[in-house]
Coordinates of C-alpha atoms in Angstrom, one line a residue:
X1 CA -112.3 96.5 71.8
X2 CA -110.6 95.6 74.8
X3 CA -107.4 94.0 73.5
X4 CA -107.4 97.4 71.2
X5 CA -107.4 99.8 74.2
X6 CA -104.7 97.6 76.1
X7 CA -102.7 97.9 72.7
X8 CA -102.9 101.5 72.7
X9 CA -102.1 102.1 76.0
X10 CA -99.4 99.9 76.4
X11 CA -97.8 101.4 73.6
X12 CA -98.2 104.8 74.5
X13 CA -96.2 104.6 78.0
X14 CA -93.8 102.7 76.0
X15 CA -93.2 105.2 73.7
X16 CA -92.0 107.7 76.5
X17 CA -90.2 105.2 78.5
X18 CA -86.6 105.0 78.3
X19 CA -86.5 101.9 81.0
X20 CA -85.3 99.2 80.0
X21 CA -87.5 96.6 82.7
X22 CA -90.7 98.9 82.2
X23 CA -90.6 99.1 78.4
X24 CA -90.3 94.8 78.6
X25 CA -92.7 94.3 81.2
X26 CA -95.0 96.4 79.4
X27 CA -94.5 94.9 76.6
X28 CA -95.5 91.3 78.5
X29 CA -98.4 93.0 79.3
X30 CA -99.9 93.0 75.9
X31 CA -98.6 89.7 75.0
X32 CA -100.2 88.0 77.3
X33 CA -103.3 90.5 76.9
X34 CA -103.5 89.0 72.9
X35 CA -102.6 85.3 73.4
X36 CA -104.8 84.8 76.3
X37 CA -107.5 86.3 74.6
X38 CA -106.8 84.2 71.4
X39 CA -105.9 80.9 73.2
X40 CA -109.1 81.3 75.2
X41 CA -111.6 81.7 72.4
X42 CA -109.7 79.4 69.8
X43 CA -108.3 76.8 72.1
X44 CA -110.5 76.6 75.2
X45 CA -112.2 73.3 73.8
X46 CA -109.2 71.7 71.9
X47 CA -107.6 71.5 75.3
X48 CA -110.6 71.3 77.4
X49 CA -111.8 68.1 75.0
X50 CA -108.1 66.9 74.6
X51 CA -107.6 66.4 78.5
X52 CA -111.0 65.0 78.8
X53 CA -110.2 61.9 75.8
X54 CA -106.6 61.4 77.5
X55 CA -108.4 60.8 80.8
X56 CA -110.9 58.6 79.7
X57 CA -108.3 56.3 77.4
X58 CA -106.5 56.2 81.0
X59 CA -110.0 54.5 82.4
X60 CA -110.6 57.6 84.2
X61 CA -114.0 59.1 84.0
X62 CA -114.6 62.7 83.7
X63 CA -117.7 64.4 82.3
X64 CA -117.1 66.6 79.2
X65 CA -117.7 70.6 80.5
X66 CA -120.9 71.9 78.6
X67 CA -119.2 75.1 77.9
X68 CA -119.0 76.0 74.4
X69 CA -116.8 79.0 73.0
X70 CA -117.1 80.6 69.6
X71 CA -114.7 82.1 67.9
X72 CA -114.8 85.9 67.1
X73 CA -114.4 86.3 63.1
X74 CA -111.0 87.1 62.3
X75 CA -109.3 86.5 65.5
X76 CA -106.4 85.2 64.5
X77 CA -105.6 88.1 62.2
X78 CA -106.1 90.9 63.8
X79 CA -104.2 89.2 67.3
X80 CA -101.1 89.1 64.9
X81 CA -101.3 92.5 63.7
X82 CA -101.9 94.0 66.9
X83 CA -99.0 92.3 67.9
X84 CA -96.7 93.1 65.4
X85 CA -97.7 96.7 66.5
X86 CA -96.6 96.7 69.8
X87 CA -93.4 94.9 69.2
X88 CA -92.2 97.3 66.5
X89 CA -93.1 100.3 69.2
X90 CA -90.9 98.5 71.3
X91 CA -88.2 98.1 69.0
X92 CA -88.3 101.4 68.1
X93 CA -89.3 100.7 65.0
X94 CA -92.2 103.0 65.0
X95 CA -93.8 105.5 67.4
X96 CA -96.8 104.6 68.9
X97 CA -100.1 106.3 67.3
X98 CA -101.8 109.0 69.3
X99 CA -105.0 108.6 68.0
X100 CA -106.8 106.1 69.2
X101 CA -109.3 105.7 66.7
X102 CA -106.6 105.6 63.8
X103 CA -105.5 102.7 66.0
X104 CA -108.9 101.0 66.2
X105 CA -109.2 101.1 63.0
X106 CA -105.6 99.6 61.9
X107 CA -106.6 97.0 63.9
X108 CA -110.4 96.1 62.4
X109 CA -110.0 97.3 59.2
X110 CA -112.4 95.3 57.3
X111 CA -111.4 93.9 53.9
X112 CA -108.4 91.9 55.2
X113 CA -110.1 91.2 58.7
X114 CA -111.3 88.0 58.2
X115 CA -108.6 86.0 56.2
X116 CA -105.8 88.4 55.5
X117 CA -103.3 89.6 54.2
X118 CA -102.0 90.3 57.9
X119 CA -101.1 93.5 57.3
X120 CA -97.7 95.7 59.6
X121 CA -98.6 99.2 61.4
X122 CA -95.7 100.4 59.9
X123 CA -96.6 99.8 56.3
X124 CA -101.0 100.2 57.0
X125 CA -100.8 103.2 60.2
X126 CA -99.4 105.7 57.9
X127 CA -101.9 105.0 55.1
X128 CA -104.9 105.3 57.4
X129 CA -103.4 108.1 59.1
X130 CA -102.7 110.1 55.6
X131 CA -105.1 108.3 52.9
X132 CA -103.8 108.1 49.8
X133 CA -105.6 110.3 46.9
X134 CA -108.2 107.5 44.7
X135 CA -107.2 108.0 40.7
X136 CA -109.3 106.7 38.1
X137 CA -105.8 104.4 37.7
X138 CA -106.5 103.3 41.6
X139 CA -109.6 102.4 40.9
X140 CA -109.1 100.6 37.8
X141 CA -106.4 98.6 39.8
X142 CA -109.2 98.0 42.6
X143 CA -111.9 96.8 40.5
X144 CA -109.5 94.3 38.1
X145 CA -108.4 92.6 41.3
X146 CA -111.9 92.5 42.6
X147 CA -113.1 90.3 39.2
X148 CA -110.3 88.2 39.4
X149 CA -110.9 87.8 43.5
X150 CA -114.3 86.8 42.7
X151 CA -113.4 84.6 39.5
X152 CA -111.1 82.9 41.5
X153 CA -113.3 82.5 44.7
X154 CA -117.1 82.1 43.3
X155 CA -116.8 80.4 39.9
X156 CA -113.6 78.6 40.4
X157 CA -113.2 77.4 44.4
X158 CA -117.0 77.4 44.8
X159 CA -117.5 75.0 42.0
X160 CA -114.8 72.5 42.9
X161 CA -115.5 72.5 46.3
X162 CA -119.0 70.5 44.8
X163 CA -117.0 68.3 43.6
X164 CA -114.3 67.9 46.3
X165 CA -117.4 68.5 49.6
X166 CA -118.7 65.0 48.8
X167 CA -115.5 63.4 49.0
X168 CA -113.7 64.1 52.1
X169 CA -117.6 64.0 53.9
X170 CA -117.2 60.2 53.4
X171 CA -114.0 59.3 51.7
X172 CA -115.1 55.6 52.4
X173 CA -117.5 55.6 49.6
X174 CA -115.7 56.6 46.6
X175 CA -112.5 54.7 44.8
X176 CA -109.2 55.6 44.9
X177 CA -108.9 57.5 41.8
X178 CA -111.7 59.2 43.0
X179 CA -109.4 60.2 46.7
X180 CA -106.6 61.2 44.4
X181 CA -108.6 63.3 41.7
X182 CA -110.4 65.3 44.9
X183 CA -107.2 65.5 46.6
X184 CA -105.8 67.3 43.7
X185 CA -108.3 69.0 43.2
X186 CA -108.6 70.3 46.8
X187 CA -105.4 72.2 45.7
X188 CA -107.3 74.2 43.5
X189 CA -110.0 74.6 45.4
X190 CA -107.9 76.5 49.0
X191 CA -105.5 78.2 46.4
X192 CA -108.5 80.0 44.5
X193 CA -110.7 80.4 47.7
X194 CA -108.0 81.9 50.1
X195 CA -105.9 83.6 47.5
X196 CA -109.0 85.6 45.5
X197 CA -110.5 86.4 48.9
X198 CA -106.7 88.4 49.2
X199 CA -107.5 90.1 45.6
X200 CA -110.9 90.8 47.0
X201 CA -109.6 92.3 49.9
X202 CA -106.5 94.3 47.9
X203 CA -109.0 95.6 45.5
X204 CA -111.4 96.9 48.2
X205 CA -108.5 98.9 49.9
X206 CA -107.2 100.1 46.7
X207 CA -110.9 102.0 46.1
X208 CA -110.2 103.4 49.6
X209 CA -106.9 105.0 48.6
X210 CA -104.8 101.7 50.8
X211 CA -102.8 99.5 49.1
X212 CA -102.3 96.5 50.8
X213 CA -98.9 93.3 50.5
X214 CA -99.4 91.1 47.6
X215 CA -100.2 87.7 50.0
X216 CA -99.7 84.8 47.0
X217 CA -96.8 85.1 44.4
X218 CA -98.2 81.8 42.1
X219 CA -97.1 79.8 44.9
X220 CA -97.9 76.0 42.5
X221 CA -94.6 77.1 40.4
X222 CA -92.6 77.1 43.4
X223 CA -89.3 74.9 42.4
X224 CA -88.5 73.5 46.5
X225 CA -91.1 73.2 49.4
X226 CA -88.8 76.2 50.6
X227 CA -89.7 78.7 47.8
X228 CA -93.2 77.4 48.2
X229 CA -93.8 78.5 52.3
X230 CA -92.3 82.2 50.8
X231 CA -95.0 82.4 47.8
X232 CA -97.7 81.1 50.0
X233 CA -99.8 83.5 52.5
X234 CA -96.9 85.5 52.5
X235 CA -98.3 87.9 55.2
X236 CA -98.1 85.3 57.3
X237 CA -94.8 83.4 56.9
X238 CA -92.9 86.6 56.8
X239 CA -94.5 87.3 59.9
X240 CA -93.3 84.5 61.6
X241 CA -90.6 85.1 60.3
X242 CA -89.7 88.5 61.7
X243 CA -91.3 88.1 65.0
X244 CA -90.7 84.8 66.1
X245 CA -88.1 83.0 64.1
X246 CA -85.1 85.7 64.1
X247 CA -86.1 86.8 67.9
X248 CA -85.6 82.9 69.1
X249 CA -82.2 83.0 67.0
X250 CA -82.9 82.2 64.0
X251 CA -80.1 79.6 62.4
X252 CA -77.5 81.8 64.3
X253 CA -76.6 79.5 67.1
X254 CA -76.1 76.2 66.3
X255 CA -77.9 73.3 64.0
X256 CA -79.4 72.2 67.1
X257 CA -81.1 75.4 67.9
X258 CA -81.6 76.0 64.3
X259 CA -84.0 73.0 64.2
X260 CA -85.5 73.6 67.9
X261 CA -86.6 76.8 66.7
X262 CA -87.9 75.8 63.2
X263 CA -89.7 72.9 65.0
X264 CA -91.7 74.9 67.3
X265 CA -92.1 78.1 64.6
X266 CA -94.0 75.7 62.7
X267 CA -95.8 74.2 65.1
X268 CA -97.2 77.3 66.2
X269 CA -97.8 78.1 62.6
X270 CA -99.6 75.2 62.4
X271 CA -102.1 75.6 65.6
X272 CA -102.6 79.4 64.4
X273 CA -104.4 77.2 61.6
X274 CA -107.0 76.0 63.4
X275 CA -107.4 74.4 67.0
X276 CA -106.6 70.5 66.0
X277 CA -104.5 67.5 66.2
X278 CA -104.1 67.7 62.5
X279 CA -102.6 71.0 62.3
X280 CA -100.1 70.6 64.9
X281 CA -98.8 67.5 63.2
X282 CA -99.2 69.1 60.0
X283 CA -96.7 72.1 61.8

């Protein structure tokens, strides 16, 4: 609620500013509103417990804090779509939304809170703001994508993940045909949870007159790792694409740039993840 009402405001007075230092401090304003938020409740204790073990591997000693965080569902979704809000106000892409509950409600709208697809104010604003009319071809649409969602998510991921759940709990007790068949397996099993949770999601909206971005484009047929990041959570990639990778430059100045910015867009892509050593090395 309160990175919302920051969000609002901040895009209001930028709407009606025509100054240049305003309109960017402003905009600072809720960027450092949304990532402090977000780094505080999903990266408090990575860093906090990542300090603590390069101390004591130093021979220091240093108690562990007993402060525990948890993590608001669907933080990192809706930080990024609030962002992507304010940015296009101050791109003059958009104009900023006088109501605020219209606002509130791009920003928590609930089928794609939790895991997506990350949805842009100016392709969801307009559609809460002017709901479009629900057809019996709308809801047809809806449900089909629903029963696939849930084909895909409850008898599909659900049951491999029995099989896979045992395995990487203790990958110590089984062979290694047995590693390589969950690891494969384990494909299956995140493509058919997080892609028919999308369907879900689509074919909730689409009973509510919204029509949300296709998020997976059969990703596994993919011909280069390349084609692959664009098939995969598109929502996301596209958005690092458009509001981090072309604002840093893009491959417009130079290899060594080029692979600077690349580096640390994936990086960050990474650590949006999940708050681990894994998923920065895996950026």
């Amino acid at each position: 609620m309160g990175s919302t009402v920051v969000d609002y405001v901040v895009a209001r007075l930028m709407d009606v500013s025509d100054d240049p230092r305003r309109r960017k401090l402003l905009l600072t304003v809720s960027m450092v509103t949304n990532l402090t938020v977000l780094g505080f409740f999903k990266y408090f204790n990575f860093f906090v417990g990542s300090a603590v073990d390069l101390i004591q591997s130093l021979g220091g000693e240093i108690n562990r804090p007993a402060l525990q965080i948890i993590l608001p569902v669907g933080i990192s979704f809706y930080t990024l779509q609030a962002m992507s809000y304010t940015i296009d106000v101050y791109w003059r892409r958009m104009a900023a939304v006088r109501s605020l509950r219209d606002f509130a409600l791009y920003v928590a709208y609930f089928p794609q809170l939790v895991a997506g697809p990350i949805e842009r104010a100016t392709a969801l604003l307009p559609q809460i703001q002017s709901p479009g009319r629900v057809t019996a071809e709308r809801i047809n649409i809806g449900l089909m994508l629903m029963i696939v969602g849930f084909t895909k998510k409850v008898l599909i991921a659900d049951s491999v993940a029995n099989i896979t759940g045992p395995v990487y709990s203790n990958p110590a007790a089984f062979t290694a045909g047995e590693l390589i068949q969950a690891a494969y397996l384990y494909t299956f099993q995140i493509y058919c949870d997080f892609s028919g949770y999308s369907d879900i999601a689509r074919g909730t909206s689409e009973l509510l007159g919204i029509r949300l971005m296709q998020n997976f484009q059969q990703p596994y047929l993919s011909q280069s790792v390349t084609e692959f990041w664009r098939r995969w959570h598109i929502s996301l990639s596209s958005w690092l694409r458009d509001y981090l990778y072309i604002p840093l430059g893009g491959n417009r100045r130079g290899a060594p740039r080029h692979w600077l910015n690349l580096l640390l867009v994936m990086t960050l892509g990474g650590l949006w993840h999940g708050a681990g050593w894994n998923f920065a090395l895996w950026g």
